[in-house]
Short mmCIF file of C-alpha atoms in Angstrom, two decimals:
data_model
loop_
_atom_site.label_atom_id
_atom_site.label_comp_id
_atom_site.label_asym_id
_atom_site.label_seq_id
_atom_site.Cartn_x
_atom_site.Cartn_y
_atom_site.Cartn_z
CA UNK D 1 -53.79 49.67 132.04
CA UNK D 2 -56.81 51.30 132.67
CA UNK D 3 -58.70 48.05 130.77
CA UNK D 4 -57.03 45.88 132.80
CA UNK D 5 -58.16 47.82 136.08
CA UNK D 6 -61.65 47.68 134.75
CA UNK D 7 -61.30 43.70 133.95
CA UNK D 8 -59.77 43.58 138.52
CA UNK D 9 -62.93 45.82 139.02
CA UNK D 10 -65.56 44.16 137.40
CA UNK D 11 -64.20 40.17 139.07
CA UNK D 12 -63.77 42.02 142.59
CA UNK D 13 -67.58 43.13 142.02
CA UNK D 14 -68.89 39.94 141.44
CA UNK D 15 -67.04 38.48 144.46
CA UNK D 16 -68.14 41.31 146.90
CA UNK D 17 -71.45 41.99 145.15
CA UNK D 18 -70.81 45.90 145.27
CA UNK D 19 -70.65 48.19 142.03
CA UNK D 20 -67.71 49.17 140.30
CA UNK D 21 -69.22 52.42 140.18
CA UNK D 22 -69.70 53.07 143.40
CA UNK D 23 -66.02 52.26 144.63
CA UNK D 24 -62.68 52.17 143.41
CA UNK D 25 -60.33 49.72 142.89
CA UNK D 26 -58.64 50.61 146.03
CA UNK D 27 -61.64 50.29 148.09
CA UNK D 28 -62.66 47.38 146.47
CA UNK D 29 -59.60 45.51 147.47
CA UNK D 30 -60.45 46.53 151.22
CA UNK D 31 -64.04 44.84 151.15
CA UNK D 32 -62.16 41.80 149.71
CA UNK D 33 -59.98 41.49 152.77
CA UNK D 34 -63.40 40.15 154.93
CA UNK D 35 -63.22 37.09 152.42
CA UNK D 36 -59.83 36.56 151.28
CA UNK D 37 -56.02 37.15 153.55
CA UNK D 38 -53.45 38.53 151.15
CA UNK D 39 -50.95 38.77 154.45
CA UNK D 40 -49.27 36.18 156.48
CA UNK D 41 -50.81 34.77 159.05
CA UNK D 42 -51.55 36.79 162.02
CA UNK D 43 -49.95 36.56 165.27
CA UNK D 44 -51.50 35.10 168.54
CA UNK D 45 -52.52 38.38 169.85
CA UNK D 46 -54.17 39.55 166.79
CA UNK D 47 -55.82 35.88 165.92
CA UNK D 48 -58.86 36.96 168.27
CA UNK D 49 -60.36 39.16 166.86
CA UNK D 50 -59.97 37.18 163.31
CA UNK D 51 -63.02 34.43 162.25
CA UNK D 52 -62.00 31.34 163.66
CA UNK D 53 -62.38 27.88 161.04
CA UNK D 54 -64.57 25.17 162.78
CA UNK D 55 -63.66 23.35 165.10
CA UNK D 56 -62.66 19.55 164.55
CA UNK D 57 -64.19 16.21 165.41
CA UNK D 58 -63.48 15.23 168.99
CA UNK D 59 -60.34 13.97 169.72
CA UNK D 60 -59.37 11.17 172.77
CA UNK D 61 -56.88 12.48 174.73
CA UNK D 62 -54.61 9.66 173.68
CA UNK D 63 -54.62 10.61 169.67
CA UNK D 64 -52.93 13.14 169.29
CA UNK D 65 -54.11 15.19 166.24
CA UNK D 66 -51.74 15.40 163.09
CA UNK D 67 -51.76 18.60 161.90
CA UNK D 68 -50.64 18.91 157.54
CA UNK D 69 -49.03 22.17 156.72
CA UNK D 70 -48.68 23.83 153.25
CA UNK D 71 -46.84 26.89 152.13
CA UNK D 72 -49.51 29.35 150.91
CA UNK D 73 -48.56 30.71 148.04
CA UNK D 74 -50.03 34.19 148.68
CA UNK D 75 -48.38 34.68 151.80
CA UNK D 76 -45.12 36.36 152.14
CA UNK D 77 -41.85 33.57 152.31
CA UNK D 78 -41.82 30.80 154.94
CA UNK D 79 -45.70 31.29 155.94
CA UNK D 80 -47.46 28.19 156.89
CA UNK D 81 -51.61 27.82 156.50
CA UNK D 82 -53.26 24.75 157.85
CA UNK D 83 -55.07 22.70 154.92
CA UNK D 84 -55.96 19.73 156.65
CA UNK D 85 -56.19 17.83 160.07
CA UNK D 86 -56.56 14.03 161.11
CA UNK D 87 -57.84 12.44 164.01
CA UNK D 88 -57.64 8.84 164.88
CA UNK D 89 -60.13 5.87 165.95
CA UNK D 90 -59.73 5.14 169.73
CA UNK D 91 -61.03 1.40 169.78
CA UNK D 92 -61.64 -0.57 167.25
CA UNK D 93 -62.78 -4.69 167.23
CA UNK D 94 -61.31 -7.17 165.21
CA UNK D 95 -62.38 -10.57 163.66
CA UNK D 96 -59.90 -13.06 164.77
CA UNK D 97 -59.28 -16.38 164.12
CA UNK D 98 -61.73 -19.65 165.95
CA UNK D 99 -60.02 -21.59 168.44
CA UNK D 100 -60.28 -25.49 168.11
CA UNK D 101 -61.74 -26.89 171.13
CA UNK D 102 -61.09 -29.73 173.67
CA UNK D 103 -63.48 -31.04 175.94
CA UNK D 104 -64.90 -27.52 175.85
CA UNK D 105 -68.33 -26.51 174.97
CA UNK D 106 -67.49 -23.14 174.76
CA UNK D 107 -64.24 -21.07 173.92
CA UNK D 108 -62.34 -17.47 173.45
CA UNK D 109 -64.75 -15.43 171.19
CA UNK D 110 -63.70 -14.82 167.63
CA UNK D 111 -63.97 -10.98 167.90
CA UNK D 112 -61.74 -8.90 170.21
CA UNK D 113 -61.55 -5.46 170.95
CA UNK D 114 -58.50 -3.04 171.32
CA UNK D 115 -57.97 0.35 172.00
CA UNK D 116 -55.35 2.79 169.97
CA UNK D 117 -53.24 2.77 173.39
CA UNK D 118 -53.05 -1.03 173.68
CA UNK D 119 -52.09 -1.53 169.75
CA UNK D 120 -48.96 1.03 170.25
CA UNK D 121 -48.25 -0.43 173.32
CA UNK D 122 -48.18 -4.14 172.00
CA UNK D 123 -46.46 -3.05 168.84
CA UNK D 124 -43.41 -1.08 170.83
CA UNK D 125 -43.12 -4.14 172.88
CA UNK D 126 -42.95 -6.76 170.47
CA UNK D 127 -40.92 -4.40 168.02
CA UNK D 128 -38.68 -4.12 171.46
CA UNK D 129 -38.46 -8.16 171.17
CA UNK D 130 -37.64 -8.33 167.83
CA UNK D 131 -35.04 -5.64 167.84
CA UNK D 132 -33.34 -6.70 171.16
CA UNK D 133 -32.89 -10.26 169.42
CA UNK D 134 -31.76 -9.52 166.32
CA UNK D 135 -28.98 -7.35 168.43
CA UNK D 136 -28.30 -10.39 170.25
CA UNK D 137 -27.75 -12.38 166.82
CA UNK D 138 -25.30 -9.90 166.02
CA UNK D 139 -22.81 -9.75 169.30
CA UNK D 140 -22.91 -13.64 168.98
CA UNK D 141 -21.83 -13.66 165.49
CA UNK D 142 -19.04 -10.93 166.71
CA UNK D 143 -18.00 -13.76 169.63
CA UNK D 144 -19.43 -11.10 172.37
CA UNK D 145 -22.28 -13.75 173.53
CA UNK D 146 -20.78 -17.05 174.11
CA UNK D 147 -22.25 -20.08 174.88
CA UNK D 148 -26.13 -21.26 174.41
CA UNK D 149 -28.17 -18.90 172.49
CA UNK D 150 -31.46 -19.22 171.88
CA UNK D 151 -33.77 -16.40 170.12
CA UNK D 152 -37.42 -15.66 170.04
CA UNK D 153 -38.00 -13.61 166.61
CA UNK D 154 -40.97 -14.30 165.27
CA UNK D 155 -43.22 -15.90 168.72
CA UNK D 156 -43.40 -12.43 169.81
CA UNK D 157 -47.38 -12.52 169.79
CA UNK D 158 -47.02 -15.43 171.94
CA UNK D 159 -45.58 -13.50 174.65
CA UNK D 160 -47.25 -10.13 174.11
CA UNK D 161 -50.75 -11.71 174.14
CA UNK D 162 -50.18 -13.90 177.29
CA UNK D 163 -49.04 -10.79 178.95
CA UNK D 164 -51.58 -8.85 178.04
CA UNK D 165 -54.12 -11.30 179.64
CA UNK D 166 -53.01 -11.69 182.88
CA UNK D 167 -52.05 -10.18 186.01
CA UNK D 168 -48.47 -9.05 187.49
CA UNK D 169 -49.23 -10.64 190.31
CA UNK D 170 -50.04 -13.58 188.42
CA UNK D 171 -46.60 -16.24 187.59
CA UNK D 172 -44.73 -17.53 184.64
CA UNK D 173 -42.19 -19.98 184.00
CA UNK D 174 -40.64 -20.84 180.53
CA UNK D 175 -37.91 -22.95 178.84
CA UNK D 176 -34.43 -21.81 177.89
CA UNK D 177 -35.79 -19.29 174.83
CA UNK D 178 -36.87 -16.87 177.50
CA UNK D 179 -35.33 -13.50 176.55
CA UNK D 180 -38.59 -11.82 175.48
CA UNK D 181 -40.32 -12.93 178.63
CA UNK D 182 -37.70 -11.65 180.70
CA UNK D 183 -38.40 -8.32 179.32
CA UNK D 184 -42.12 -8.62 179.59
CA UNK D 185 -41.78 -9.32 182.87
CA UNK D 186 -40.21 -5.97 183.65
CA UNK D 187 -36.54 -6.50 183.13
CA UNK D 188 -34.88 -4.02 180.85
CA UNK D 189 -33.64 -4.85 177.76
CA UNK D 190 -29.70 -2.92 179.26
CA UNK D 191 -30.39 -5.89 181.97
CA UNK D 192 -31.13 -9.00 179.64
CA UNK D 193 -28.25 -7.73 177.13
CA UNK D 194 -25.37 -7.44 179.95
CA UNK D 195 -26.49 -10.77 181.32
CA UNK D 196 -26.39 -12.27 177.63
CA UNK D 197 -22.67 -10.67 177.45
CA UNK D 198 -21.79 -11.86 181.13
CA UNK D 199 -21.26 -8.21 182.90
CA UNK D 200 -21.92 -7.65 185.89
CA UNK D 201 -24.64 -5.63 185.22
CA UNK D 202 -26.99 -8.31 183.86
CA UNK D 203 -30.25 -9.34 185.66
CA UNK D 204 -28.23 -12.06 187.52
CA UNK D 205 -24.96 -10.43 187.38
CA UNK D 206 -23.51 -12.08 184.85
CA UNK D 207 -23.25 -15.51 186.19
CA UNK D 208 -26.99 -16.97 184.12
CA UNK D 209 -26.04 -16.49 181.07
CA UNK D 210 -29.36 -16.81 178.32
CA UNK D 211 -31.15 -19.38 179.87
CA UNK D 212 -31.19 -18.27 183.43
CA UNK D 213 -32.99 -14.48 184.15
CA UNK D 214 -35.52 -14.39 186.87
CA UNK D 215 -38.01 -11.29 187.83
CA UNK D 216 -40.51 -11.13 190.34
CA UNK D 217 -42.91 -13.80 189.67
CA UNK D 218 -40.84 -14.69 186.98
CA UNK D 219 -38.96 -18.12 187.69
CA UNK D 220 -36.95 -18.02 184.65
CA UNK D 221 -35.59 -20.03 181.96
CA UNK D 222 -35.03 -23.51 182.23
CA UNK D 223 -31.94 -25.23 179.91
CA UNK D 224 -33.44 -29.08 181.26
CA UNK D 225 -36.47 -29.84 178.38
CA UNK D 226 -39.75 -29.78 180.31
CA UNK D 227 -38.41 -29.54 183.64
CA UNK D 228 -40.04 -26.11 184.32
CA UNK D 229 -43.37 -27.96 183.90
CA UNK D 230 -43.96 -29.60 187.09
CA UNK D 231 -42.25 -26.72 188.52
CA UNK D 232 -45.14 -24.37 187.13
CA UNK D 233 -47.48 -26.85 188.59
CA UNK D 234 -45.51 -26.24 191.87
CA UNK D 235 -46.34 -22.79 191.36
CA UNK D 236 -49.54 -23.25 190.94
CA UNK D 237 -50.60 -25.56 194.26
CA UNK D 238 -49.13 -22.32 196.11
CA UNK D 239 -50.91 -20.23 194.61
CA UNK D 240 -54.22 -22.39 195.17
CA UNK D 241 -52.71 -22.79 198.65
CA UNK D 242 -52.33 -19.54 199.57
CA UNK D 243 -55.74 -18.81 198.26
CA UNK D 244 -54.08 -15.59 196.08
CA UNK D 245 -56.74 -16.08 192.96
CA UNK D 246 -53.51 -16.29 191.40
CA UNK D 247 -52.35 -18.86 188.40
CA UNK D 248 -49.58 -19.75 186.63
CA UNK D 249 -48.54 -19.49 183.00
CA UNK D 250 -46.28 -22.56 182.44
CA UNK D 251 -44.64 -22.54 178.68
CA UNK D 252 -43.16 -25.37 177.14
CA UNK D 253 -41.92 -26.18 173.66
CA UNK D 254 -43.33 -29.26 171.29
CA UNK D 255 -40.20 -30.47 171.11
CA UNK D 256 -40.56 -31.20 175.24
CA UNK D 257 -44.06 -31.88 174.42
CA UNK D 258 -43.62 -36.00 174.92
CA UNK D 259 -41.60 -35.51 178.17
CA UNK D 260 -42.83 -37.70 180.66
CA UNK D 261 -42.71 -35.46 183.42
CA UNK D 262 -45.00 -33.26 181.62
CA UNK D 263 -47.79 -35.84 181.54
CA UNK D 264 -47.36 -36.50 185.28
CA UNK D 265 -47.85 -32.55 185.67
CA UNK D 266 -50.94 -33.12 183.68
CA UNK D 267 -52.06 -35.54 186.12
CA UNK D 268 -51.30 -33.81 189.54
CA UNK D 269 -52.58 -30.80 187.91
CA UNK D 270 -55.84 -32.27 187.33
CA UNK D 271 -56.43 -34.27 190.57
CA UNK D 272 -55.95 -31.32 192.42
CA UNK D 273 -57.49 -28.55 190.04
CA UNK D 274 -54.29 -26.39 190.33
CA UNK D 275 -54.66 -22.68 188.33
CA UNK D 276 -52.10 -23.85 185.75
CA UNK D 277 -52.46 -22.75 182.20
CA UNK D 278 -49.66 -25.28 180.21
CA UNK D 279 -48.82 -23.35 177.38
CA UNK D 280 -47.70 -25.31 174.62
CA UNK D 281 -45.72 -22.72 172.03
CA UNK D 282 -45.29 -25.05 168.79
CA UNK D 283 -43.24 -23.29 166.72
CA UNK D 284 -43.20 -26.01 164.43
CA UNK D 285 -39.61 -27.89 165.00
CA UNK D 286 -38.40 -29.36 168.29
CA UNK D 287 -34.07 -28.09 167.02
CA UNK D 288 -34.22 -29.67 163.94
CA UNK D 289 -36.76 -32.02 163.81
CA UNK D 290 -40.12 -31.03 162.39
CA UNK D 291 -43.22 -31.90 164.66
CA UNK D 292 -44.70 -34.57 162.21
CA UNK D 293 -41.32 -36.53 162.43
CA UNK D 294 -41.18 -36.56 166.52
CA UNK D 295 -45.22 -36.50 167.34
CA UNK D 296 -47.70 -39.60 166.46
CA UNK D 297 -50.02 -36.97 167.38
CA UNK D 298 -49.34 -33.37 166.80
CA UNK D 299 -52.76 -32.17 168.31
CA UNK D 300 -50.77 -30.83 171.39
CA UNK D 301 -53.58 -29.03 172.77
CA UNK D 302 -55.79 -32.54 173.30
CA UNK D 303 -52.65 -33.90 174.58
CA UNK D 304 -53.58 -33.71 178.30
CA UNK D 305 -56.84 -35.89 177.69
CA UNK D 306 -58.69 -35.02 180.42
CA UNK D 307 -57.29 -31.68 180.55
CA UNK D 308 -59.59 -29.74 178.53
CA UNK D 309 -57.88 -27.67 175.48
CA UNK D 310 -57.38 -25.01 172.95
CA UNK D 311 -55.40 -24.63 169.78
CA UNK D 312 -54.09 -20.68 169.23
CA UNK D 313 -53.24 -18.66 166.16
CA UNK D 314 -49.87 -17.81 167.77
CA UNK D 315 -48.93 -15.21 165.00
CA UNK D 316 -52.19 -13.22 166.18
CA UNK D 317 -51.31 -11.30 169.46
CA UNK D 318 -55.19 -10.43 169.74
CA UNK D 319 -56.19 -14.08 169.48
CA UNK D 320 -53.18 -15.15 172.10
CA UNK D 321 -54.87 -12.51 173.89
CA UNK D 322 -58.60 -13.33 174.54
CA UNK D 323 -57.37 -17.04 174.82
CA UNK D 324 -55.45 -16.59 177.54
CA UNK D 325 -58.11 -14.28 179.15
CA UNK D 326 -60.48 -17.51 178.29
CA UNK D 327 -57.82 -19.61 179.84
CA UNK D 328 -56.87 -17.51 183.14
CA UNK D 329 -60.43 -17.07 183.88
CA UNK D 330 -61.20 -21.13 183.76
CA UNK D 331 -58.62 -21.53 186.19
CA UNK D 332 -59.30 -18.61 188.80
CA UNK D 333 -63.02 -20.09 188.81
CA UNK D 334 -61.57 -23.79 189.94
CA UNK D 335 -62.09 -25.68 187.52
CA UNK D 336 -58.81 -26.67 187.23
CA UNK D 337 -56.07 -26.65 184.73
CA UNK D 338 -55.97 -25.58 180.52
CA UNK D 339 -53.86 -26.30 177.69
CA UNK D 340 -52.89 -24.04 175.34
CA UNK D 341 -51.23 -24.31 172.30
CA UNK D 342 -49.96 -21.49 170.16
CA UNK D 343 -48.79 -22.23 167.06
CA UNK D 344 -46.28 -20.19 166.02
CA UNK D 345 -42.78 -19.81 164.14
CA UNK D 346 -39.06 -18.67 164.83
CA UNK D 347 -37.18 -17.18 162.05
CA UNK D 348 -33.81 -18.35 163.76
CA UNK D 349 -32.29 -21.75 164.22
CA UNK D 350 -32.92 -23.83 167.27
CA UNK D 351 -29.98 -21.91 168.81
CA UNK D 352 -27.52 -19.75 167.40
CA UNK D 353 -25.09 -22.73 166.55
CA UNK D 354 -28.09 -24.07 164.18
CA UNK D 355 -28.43 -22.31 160.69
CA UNK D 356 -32.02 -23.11 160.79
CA UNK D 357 -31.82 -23.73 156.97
CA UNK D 358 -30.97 -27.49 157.15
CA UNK D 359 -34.22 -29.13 157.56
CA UNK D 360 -36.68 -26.13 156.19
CA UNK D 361 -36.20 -23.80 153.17
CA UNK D 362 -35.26 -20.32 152.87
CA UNK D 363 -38.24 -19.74 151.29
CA UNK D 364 -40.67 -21.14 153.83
CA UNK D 365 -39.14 -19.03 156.32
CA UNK D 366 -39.89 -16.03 154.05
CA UNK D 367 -43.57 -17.24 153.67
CA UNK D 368 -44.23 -17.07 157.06
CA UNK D 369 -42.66 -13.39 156.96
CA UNK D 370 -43.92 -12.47 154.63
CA UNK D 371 -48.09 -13.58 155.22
CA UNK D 372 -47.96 -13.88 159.20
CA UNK D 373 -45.59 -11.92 160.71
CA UNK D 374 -46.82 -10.92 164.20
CA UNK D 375 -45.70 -7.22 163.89
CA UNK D 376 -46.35 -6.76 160.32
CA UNK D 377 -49.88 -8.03 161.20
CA UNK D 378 -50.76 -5.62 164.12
CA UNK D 379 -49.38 -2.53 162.28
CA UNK D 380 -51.43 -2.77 158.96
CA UNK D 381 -54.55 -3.84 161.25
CA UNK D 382 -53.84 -0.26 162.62
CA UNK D 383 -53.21 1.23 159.68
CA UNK D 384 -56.52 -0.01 157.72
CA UNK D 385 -58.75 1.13 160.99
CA UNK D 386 -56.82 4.58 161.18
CA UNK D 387 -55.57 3.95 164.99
CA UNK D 388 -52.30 5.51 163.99
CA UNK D 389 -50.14 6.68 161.09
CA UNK D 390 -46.63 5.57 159.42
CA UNK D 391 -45.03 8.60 160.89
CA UNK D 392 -46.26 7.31 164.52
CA UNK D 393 -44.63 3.42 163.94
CA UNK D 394 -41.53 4.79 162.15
CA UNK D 395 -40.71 7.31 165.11
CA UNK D 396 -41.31 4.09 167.57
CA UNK D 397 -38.67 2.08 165.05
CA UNK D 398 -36.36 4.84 165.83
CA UNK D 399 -36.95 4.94 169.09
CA UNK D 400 -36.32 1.79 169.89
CA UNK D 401 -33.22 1.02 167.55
CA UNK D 402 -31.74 3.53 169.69
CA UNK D 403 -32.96 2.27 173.01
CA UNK D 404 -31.16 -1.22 171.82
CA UNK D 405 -28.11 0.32 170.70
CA UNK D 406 -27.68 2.33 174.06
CA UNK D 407 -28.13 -1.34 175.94
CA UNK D 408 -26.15 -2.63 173.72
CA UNK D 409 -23.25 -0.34 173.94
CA UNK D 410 -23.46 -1.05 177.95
CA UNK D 411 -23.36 -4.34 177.37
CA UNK D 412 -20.40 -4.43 175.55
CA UNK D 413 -18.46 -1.50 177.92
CA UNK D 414 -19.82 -3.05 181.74
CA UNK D 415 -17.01 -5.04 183.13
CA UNK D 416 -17.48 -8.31 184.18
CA UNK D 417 -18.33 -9.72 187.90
CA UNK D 418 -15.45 -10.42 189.83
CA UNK D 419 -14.03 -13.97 190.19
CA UNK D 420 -15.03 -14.02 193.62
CA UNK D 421 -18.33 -12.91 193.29
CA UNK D 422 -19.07 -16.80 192.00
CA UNK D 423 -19.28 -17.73 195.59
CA UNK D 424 -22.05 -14.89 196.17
CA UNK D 425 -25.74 -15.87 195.99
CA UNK D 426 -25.22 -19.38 196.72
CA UNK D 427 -27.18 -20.03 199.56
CA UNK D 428 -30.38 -18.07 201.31
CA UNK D 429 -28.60 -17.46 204.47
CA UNK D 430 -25.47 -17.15 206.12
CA UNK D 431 -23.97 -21.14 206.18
CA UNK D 432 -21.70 -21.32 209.19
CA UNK D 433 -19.96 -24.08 207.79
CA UNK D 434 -18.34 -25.36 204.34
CA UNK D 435 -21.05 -27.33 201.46
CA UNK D 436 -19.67 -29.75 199.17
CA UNK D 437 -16.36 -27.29 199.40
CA UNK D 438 -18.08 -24.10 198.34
CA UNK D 439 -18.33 -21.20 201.30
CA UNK D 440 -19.48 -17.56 200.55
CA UNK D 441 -16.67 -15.99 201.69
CA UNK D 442 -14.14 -18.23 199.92
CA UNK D 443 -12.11 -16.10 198.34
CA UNK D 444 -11.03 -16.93 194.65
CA UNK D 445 -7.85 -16.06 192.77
CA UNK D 446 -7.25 -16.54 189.13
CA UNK D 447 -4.41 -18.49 188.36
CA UNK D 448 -4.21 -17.35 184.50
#
């Protein structure tokens, strides 16, 4: 024993620096509390008067600080010491992909910044997207949707990047695959789900169905192919009209891309220099025909000639992004209209009575998933720069599973309208006299 107290004596000495012969063990053990804390951790009233570790890096007030926390093993049971801390990068820039041109000298830039707020914000929304979809696929396939059904998985970045270019203020009009724009636009995802279900607490009470959802400055879905795009230029000689500095965003699919109608839009849009960004999303199949079977030309965005153009990575919410910044400021300065088009991808068929498998492979579906998935993309670019953890992205998954879940349960549980409430919303104003047989106070009854 007493060896082994001289052995503690002589390793406490060299740690302190003080002679064994000068102090006992005892006392030895007390100068060695100033360097070493054989006790738990001290309690807020006491931590005061205790040295303080240094303080870390600067934080921004919008990344949080994740805090690691180890059992010490010299502490008594369930004591917790600090061992590390992280902090994370509050703006980063990004390389993105070079637009091809049209009757442009100069283009979107190939760099684009974004801060830690706007990645978590774009990923919960296009998660949201994805999620709310995929829901939808499910209450179709379980007969709860009826009718036409068509899904946006994978063009998220599409509408996430346009969004996050322009104003609310500013206007949009799409074709029939308009769920995700819908939400965007500030409808909530309980809204778009009880309209998809036909309760009475959808967006438009149950009587649109999927193709017909309208928000402020949102004019909705449109089931005819291309007819939304001389609306959107409609939209966009009131705006110029009413002198607003307003435009419009107005989407259309390749498969509508050799409408007719659309190339008259084109031209009215030009003679007058309308704000009017034409958005062409080419997700690479008009239903089930691919784009080099229905196009002579499949360089969509030099399809308005003498409108001038640009060709999108539509996987790449960033590059959407800056192009439609590009895009929206061309037209607020008056020089008239822009094309656009994103190319992009849907996992799903053309609508949910399509398999999507007939006339493209399993496995090119999976390649797309698997290299250029929109989400997938914007969460490992914040991942690599440090702008947020796994922990952070897998508590948003949660989140919004759950959000969807809850809509979808109300979805399922709202009742639906009332038969006479298909006489409601008709008309404006009050008509004081019966059109083409249909009043607003005609009063239905169901004869089943």
């Amino acid at each position: 024993m007493k060896t082994m107290l001289a052995l503690i004596s002589n390793v406490l000495c060299r740690i302190t620096g003080k002679n064994a012969a000068a102090q006992t063990v005892s006392e030895l053990l007390i100068d060695l509390s100033e360097y070493v804390s054989l006790t738990s951790p001290v309690t807020p009233a006491m931590a005061t008067t205790q040295r303080q570790p240094p303080k870390p890096p600067p934080v921004s007030t919008s990344a949080p600080q994740l805090v690691s926390v180890q059992a010490d093993p010299l502490a008594s049971p369930g004591a917790k010491v600090v061992i590390s801390s992280r902090s994370f990068t509050s703006q980063a820039t990004f390389d993105i992909k070079k637009c091809e041109l049209h009757h442009l000298e100069e283009g979107p830039p190939d760099k684009a910044e974004m801060t830690r707020e706007q990645g978590l914000q774009y990923y919960h929304s296009m998660q949201t997207m994805r999620r709310m979809e995929l829901k939808a696929d499910q209450l179709y396939k379980q007969k709860i949707i009826r009718g036409f059904c068509h899904l946006y998985d994978g063009q998220e970045a599409c509408a996430m990047g346009i969004e996050g270019a322009i104003n609310p203020t500013d206007h949009l009009i799409t074709a029939y695959r308009a769920h995700a724009y819908t939400y965007t636009r500030g409808v909530s995802v309980k809204q778009i789900l009880a309209e998809l279900t036909g309760r009475k607490g959808g967006i438009a009470k149950g009587k649109g169905g999927s193709m017909h959802m309208y928000a402020p400055n949102f004019y909705g879905g449109n089931g005819i192919v291309g007819a939304q795009v001389p609306l959107g230029a409609g939209i966009a000689l009131a705006c110029q009209y009413q002198g607003n500095n307003q435009v419009c965003v107005t989407l259309y699919g390749d498969g509508a891309a050799n409408q007719g109608q659309i190339f008259e839009a084109f031209n009215m849009a030009a003679l007058w220099k309308l704000p009017c960004i034409f958005v062409c999303e080419n997700n690479k199949y008009g239903m089930g025909t691919s784009v080099e079977r229905a196009s002579a030309s499949t360089d969509y965005y030099k399809r308005g000639d003498y409108v001038p153009g640009i060709r999108v990575d539509g996987m790449d919410v960033l590059c959407v992004r800056e192009a439609t910044k590009f895009a929206a400021d061309h037209c607020r300065a008056g020089k008239g209209p822009i094309l656009m088009e994103l190319q992009t991808y849907r996992y799903h068929g053309h609508s949910m009575s399509d398999p999507g498998v007939s006339y493209r492979t399993r496995e090119e579906i999976q390649e797309v998933r698997s290299k250029s998935d929109p989400i997938s993309m914007l969460k490992e670019r914040m991942l690599s720069n440090n702008m947020a953890s796994p922990e952070e992205f897998k508590e948003i998954d949660v989140e919004i599973r759950k959000h969807i879940d809850e809509a979808a349960l109300f979805a399922t549980s709202d009742p639906e309208p009332p038969l006479g409430e298909l006489c409601n919303h008709i008309f404006a104003n009050d008509v004081p006299i019966d059109v083409r047989g249909v009043n607003p106070w005609t009063i239905l009854k169901s004869s089943s």
